[in-house]
mmCIF file of C-alpha atoms in Angstrom:
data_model
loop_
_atom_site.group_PDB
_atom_site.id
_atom_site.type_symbol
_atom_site.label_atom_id
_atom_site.label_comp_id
_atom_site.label_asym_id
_atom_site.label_seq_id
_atom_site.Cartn_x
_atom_site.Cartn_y
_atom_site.Cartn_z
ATOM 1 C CA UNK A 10 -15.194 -86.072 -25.121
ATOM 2 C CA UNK A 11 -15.906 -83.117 -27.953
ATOM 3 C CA UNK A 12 -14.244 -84.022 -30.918
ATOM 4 C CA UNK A 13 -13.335 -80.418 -30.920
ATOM 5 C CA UNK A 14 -10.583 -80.920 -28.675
ATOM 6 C CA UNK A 15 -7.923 -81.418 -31.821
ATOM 7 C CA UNK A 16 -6.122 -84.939 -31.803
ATOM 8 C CA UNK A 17 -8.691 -86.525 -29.598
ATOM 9 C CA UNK A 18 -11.944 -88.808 -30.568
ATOM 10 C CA UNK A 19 -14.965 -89.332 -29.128
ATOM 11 C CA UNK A 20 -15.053 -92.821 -27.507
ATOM 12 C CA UNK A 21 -11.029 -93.590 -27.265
ATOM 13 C CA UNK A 22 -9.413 -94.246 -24.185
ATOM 14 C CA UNK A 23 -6.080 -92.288 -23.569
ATOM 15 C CA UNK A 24 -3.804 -93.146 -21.090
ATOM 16 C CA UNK A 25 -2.394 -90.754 -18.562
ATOM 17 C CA UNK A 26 1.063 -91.024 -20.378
ATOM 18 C CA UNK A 27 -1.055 -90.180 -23.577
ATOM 19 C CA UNK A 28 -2.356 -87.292 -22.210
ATOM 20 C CA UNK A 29 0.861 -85.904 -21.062
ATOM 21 C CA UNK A 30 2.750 -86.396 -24.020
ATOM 22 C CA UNK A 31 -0.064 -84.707 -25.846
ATOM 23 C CA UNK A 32 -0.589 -81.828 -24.364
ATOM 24 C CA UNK A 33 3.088 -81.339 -23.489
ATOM 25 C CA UNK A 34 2.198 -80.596 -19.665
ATOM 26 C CA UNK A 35 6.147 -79.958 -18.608
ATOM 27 C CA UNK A 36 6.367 -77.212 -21.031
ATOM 28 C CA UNK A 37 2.887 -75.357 -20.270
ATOM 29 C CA UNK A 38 3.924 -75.295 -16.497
ATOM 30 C CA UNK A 39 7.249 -73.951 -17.429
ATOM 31 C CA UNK A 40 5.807 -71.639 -19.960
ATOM 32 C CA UNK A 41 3.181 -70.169 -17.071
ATOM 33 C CA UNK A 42 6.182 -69.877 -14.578
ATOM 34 C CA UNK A 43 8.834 -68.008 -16.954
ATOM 35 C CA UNK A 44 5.590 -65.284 -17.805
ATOM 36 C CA UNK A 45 4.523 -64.772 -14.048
ATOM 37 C CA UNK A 46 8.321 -64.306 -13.287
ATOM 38 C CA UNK A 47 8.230 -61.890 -16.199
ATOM 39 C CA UNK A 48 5.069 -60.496 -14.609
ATOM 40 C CA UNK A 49 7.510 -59.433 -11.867
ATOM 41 C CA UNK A 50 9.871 -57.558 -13.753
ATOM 42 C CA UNK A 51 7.855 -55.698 -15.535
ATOM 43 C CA UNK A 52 6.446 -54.703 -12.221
ATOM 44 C CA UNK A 53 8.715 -53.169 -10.980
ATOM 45 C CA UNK A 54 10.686 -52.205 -14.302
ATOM 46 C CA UNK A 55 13.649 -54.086 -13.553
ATOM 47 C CA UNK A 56 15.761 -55.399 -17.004
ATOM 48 C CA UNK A 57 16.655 -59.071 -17.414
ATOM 49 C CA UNK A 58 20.230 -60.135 -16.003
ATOM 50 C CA UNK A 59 21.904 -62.612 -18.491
ATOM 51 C CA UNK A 60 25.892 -63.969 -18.059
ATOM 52 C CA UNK A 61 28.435 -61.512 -18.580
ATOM 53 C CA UNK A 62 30.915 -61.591 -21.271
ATOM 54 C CA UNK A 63 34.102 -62.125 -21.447
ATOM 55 C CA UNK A 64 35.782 -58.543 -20.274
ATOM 56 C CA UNK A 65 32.953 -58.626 -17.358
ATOM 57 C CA UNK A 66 30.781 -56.288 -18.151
ATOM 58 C CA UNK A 67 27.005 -56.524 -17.346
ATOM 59 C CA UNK A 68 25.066 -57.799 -20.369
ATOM 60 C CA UNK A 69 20.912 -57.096 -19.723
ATOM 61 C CA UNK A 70 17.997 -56.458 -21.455
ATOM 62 C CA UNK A 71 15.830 -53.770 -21.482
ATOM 63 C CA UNK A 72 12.180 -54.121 -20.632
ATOM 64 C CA UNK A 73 11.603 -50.575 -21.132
ATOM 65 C CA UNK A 74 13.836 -47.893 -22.142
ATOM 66 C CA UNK A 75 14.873 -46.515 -18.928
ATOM 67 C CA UNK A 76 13.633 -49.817 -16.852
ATOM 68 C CA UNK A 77 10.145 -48.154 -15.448
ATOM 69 C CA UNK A 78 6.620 -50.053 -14.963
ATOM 70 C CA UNK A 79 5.245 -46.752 -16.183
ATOM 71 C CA UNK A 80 6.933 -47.170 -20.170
ATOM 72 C CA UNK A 81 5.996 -49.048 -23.099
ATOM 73 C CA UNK A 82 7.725 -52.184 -23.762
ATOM 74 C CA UNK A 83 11.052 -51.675 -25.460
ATOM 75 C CA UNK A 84 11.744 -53.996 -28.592
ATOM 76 C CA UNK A 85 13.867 -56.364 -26.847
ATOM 77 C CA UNK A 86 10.833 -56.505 -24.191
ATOM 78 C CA UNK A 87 8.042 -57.333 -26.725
ATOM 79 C CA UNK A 88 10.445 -60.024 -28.200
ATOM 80 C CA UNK A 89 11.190 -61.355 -25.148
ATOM 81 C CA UNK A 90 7.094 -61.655 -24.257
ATOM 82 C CA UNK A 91 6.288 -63.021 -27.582
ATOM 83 C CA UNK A 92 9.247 -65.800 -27.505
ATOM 84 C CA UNK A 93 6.947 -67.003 -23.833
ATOM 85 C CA UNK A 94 3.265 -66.235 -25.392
ATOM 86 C CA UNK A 95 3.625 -67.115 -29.021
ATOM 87 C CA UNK A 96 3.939 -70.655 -28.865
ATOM 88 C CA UNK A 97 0.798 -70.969 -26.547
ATOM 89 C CA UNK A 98 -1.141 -70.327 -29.713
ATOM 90 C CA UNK A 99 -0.437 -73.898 -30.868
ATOM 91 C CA UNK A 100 0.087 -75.310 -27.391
ATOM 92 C CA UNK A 101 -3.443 -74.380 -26.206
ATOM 93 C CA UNK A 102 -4.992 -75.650 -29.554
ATOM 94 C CA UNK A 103 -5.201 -79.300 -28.404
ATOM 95 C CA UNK A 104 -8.243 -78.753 -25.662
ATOM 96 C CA UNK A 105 -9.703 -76.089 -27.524
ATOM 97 C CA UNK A 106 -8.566 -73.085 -24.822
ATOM 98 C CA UNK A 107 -10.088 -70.520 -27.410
ATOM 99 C CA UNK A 108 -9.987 -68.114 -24.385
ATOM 100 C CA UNK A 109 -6.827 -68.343 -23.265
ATOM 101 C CA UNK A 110 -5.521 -68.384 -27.222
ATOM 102 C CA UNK A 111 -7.456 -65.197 -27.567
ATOM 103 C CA UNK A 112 -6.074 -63.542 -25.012
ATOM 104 C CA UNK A 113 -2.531 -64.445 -26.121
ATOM 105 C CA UNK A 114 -3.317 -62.679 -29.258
ATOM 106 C CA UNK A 115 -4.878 -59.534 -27.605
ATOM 107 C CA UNK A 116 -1.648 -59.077 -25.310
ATOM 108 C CA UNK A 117 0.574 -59.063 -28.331
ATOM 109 C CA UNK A 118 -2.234 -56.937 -30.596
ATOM 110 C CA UNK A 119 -1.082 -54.174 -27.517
ATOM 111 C CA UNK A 120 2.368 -55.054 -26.557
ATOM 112 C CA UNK A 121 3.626 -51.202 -28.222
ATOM 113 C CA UNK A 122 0.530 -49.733 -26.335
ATOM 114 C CA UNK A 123 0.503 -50.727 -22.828
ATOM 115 C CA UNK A 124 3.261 -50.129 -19.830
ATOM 116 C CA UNK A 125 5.294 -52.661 -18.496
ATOM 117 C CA UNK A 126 2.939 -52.623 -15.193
ATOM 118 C CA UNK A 127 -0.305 -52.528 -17.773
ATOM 119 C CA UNK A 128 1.291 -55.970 -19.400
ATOM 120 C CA UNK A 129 1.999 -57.400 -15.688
ATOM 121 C CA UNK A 130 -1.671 -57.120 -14.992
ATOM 122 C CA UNK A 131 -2.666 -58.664 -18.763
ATOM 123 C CA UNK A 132 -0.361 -61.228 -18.242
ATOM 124 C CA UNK A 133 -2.016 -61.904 -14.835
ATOM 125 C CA UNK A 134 -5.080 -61.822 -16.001
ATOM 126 C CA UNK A 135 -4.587 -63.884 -18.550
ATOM 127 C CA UNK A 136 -3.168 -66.658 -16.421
ATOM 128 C CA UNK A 137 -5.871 -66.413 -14.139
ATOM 129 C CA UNK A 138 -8.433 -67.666 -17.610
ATOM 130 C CA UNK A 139 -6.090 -70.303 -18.659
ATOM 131 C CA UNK A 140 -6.442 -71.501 -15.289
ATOM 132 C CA UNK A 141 -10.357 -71.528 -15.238
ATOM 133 C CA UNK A 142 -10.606 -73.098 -18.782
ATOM 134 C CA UNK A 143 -8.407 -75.816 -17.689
ATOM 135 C CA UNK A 144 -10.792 -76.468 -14.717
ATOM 136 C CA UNK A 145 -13.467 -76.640 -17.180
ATOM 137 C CA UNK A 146 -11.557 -80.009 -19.326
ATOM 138 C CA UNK A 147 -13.156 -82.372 -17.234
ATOM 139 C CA UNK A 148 -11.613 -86.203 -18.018
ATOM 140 C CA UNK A 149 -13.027 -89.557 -16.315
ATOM 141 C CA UNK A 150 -10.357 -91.912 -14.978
ATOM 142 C CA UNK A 151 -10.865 -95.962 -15.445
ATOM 143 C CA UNK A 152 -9.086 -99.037 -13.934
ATOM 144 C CA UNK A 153 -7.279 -101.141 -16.659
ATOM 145 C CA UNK A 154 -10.308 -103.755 -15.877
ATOM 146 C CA UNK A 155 -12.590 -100.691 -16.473
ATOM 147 C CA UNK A 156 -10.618 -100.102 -19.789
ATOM 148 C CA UNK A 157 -10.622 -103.444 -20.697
ATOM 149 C CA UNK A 158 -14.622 -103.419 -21.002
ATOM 150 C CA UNK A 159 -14.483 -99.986 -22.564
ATOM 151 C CA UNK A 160 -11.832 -101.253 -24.971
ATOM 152 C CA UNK A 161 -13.474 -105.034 -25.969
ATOM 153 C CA UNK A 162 -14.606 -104.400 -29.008
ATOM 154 C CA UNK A 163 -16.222 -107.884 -29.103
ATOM 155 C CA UNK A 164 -17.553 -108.458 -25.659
ATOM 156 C CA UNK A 165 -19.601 -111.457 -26.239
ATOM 157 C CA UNK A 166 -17.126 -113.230 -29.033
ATOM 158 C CA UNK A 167 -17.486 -113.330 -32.698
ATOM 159 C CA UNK A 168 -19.491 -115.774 -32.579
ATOM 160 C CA UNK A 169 -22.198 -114.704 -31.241
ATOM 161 C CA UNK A 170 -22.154 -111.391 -33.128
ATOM 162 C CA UNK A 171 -22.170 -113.431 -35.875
ATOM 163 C CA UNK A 172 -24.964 -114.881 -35.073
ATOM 164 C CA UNK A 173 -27.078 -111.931 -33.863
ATOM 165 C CA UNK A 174 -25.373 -108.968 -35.800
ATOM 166 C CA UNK A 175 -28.627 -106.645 -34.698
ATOM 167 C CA UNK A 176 -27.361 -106.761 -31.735
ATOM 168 C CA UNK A 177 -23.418 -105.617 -31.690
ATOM 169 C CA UNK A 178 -24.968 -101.586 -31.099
ATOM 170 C CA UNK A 179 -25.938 -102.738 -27.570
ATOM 171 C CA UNK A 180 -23.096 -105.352 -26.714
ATOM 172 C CA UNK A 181 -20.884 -103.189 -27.267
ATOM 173 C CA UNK A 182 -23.133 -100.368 -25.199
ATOM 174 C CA UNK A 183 -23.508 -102.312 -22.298
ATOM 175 C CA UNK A 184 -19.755 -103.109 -21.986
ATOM 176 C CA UNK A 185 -18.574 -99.604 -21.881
ATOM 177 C CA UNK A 186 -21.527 -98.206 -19.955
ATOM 178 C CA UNK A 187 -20.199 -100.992 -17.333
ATOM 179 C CA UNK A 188 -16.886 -99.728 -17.729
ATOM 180 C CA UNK A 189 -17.702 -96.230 -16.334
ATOM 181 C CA UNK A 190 -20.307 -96.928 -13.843
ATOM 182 C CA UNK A 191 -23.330 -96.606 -15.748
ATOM 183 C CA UNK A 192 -24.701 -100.281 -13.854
ATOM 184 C CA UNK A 193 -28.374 -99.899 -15.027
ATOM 185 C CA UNK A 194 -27.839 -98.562 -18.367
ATOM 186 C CA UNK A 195 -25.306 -101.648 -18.826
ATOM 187 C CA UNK A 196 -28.120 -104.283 -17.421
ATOM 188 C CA UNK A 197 -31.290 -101.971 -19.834
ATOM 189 C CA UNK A 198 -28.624 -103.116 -22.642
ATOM 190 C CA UNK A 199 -28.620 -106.370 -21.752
ATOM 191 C CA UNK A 200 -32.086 -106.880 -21.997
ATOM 192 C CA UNK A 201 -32.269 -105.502 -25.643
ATOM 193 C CA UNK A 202 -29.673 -108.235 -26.682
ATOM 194 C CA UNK A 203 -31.484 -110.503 -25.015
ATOM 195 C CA UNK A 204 -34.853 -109.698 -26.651
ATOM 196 C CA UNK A 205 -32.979 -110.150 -29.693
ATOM 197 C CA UNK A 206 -32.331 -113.495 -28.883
ATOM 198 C CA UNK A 207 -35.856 -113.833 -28.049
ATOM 199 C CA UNK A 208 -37.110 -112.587 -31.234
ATOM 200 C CA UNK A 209 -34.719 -114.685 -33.043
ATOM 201 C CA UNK A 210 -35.847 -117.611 -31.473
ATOM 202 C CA UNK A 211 -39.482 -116.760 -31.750
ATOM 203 C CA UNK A 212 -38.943 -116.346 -35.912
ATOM 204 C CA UNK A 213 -37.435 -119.573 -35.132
ATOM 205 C CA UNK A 214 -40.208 -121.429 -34.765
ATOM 206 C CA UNK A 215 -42.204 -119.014 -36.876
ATOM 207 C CA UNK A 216 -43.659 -116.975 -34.733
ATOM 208 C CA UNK A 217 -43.878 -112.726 -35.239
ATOM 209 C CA UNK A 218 -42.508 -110.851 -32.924
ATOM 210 C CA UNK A 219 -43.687 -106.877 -32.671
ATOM 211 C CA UNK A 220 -44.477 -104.875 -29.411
ATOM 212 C CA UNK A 221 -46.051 -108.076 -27.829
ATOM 213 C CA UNK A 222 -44.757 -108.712 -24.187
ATOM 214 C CA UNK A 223 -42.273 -111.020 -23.147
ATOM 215 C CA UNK A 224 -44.520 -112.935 -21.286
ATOM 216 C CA UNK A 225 -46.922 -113.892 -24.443
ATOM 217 C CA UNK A 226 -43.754 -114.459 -26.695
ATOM 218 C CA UNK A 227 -42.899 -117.421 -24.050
ATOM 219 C CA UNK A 228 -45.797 -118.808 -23.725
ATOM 220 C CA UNK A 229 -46.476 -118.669 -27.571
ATOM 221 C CA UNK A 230 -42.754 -120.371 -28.309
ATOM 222 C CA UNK A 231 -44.077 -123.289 -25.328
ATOM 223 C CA UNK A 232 -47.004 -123.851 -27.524
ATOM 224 C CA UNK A 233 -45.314 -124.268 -30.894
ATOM 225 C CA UNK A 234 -42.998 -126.417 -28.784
ATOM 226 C CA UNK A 235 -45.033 -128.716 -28.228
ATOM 227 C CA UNK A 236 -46.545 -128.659 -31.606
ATOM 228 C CA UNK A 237 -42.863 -129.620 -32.379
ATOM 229 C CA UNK A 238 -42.954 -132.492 -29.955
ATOM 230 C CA UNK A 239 -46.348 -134.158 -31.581
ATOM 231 C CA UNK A 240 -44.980 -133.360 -35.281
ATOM 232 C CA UNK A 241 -41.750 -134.366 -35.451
ATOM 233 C CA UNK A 242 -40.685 -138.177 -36.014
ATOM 234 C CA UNK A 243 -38.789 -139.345 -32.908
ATOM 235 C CA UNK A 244 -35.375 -139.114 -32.765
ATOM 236 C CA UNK A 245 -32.053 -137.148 -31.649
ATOM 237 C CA UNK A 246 -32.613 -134.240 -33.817
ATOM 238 C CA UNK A 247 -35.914 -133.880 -32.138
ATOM 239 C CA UNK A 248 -34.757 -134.287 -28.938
ATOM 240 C CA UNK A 249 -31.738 -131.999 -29.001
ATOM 241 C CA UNK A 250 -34.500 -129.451 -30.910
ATOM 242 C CA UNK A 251 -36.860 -129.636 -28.168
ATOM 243 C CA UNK A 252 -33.975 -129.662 -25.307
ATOM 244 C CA UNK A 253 -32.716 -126.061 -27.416
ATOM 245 C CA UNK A 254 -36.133 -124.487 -27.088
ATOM 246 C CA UNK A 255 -37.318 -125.580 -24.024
ATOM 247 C CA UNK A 256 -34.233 -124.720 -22.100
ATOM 248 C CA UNK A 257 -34.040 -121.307 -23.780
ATOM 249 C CA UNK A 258 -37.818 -120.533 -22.967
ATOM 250 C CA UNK A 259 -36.877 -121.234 -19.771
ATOM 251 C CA UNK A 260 -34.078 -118.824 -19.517
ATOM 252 C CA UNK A 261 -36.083 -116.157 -20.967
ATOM 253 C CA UNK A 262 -38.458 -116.374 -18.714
ATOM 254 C CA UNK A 263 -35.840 -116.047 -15.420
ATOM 255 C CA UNK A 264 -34.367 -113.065 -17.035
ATOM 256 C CA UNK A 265 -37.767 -112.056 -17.810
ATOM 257 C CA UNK A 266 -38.521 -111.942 -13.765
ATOM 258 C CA UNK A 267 -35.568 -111.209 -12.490
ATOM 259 C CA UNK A 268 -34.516 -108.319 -14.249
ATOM 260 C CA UNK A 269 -36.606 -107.239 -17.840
ATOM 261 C CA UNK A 270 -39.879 -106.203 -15.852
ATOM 262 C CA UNK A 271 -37.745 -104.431 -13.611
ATOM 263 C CA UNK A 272 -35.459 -102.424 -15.533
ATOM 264 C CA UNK A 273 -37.977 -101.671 -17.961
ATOM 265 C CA UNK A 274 -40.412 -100.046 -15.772
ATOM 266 C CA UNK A 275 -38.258 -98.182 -13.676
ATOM 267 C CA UNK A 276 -38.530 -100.785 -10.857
ATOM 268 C CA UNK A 277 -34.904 -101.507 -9.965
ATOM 269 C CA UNK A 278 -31.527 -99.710 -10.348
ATOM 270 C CA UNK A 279 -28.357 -101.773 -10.095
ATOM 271 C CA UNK A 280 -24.792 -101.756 -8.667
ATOM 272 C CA UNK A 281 -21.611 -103.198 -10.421
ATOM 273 C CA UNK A 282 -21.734 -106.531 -8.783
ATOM 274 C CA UNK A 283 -25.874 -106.852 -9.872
ATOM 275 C CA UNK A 284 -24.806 -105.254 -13.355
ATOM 276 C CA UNK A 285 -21.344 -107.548 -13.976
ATOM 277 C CA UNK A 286 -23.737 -110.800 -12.832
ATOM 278 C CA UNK A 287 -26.046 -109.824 -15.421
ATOM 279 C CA UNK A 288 -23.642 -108.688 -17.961
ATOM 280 C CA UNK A 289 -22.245 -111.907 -17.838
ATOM 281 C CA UNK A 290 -25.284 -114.434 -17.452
ATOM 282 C CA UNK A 291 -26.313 -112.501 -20.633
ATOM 283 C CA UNK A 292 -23.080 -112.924 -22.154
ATOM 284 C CA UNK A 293 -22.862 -116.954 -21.550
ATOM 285 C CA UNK A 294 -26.285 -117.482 -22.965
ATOM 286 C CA UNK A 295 -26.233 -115.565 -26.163
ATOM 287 C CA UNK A 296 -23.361 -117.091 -26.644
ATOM 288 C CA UNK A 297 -25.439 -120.759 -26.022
ATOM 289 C CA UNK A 298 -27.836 -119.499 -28.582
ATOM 290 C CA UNK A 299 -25.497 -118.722 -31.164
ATOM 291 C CA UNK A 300 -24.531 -122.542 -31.182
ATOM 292 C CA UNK A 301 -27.862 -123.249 -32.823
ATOM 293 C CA UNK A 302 -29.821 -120.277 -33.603
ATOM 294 C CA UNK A 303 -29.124 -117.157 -35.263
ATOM 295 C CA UNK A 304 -30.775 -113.960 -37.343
#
């Protein structure tokens, strides 16, 4: 959403309640009723009935001096029409209805000059633009599960953006692009993060990591791996070490297959189900990397 819509920001969620609250949406309907009932009077140059007083007489007001379409507003008529259109100058502000405000502003620039049935066919007309700008505020509705992933603002745990802090941008990216249906941009995000890992993991074992594949990354991380395995004295920390880097190649190379080639060459595109699966196999082995590696 435009920031210029005042009291909203780019990237919150509101609620529905928000919304109406906001925007005061009881008020605006009430507003747009009281001015096309006024529409009618002016019409036809009837005056507004109020209670009677005490001793019973009639107490009205004026629209026009003698109560014809074809006069100028009377006083009493203009205030009456500016107590209904004034306050949509600041109601309109909050989704930026510059239209409609503008037209508020032009009715009451010629509220002396026009008669009663000119005004009924401003007022109409001006309706009739409030009513198109608001079909032009476009909002998209989520599920509270869809708002949870929109609203995680760690989705993979501290931990792990502790551990690969390059990396928040696109966790964070491919939660909220699964939160409104964007599957394949969530899953292209999940391969970034994990080619962080990869790279990582590749410095690791010192290793430099540019524009080279996947593919030669892997099998250049095996090698050293086994350099590891002739190198090091025997020993739990170099079997755990080996176990780390083995297993992890491993993984790289099934994400590598099943998804990376794909989504990066325009190969595949995926649904929720494909892009949650993913979303979360990423999620659970970052998060195994973070145990033991990190940038």
């Amino acid at each position: 959403m435009s920031a210029d819509a005042e009291g909203f920001a780019p990237g919150r969620l509101w609620s529905l309640w928000d919304i109406m609250i906001h925007f005061d949406v009881r008020l605006l309907i009430l507003r747009m009723r009281h001015i096309e009932d006024f529409e009618e009077l002016l019409s036809t140059g009837a005056p507004i009935g109020g209670s009677p007083p005490v001793d019973g007489s009639a107490l009205t007001m004026r629209l026009t001096p003698s109560n014809s379409p074809n006069e100028r507003l009377s006083a009493d008529g203009r205030k009456w029409l500016w107590a209904h259109i004034g306050p949509l100058q600041v109601e309109l502000s909050p989704l930026a209805l510059t239209v409609a405000q503008t037209e508020v502003q032009h009715i009451w620039n010629n509220a002396h000059i026009w008669t009663a049935k000119e005004m009924a066919g401003r007022l109409k007309e001006f309706r009739l633009k409030l009513t198109n700008e608001l079909n032009d505020r476009f909002f998209v509705y989520l599920t509270p599960e869809e708002a949870h992933y929109f609203r995680e603002t760690q989705p993979f745990g501290k931990e792990t953006i502790g551990a690969f802090h390059s990396s928040e941008v696109d966790i964070g990216e491919a939660s909220k692009c699964f939160a409104i249906g964007r599957n394949t941009a969530c899953v292209f995000h999940c391969m970034r993060i994990l080619e962080t890992g990869l790279r990582v993991m590749a410095a690791d074992v010192g290793i430099a990591f540019d524009v080279q594949n996947w593919q030669n990354v892997i099998d250049q991380i095996e090698s050293e791996v086994k350099k590891i395995g002739k190198t090091l004295p025997s020993g739990a920390t170099k079997s755990q070490r080996l176990q780390q880097l083995s297993e992890a190649a491993v993984q790289f190379t099934y994400f590598k297959d099943a998804w990376r080639n794909h989504v990066s060459h325009n190969r595949s595109r995926y649904d929720a189900n494909q892009a949650l699966s993913i979303f979360n196999h990423t999620k659970e082995f970052m998060g195994a990397l973070a145990k033991w590696l990190q940038e």
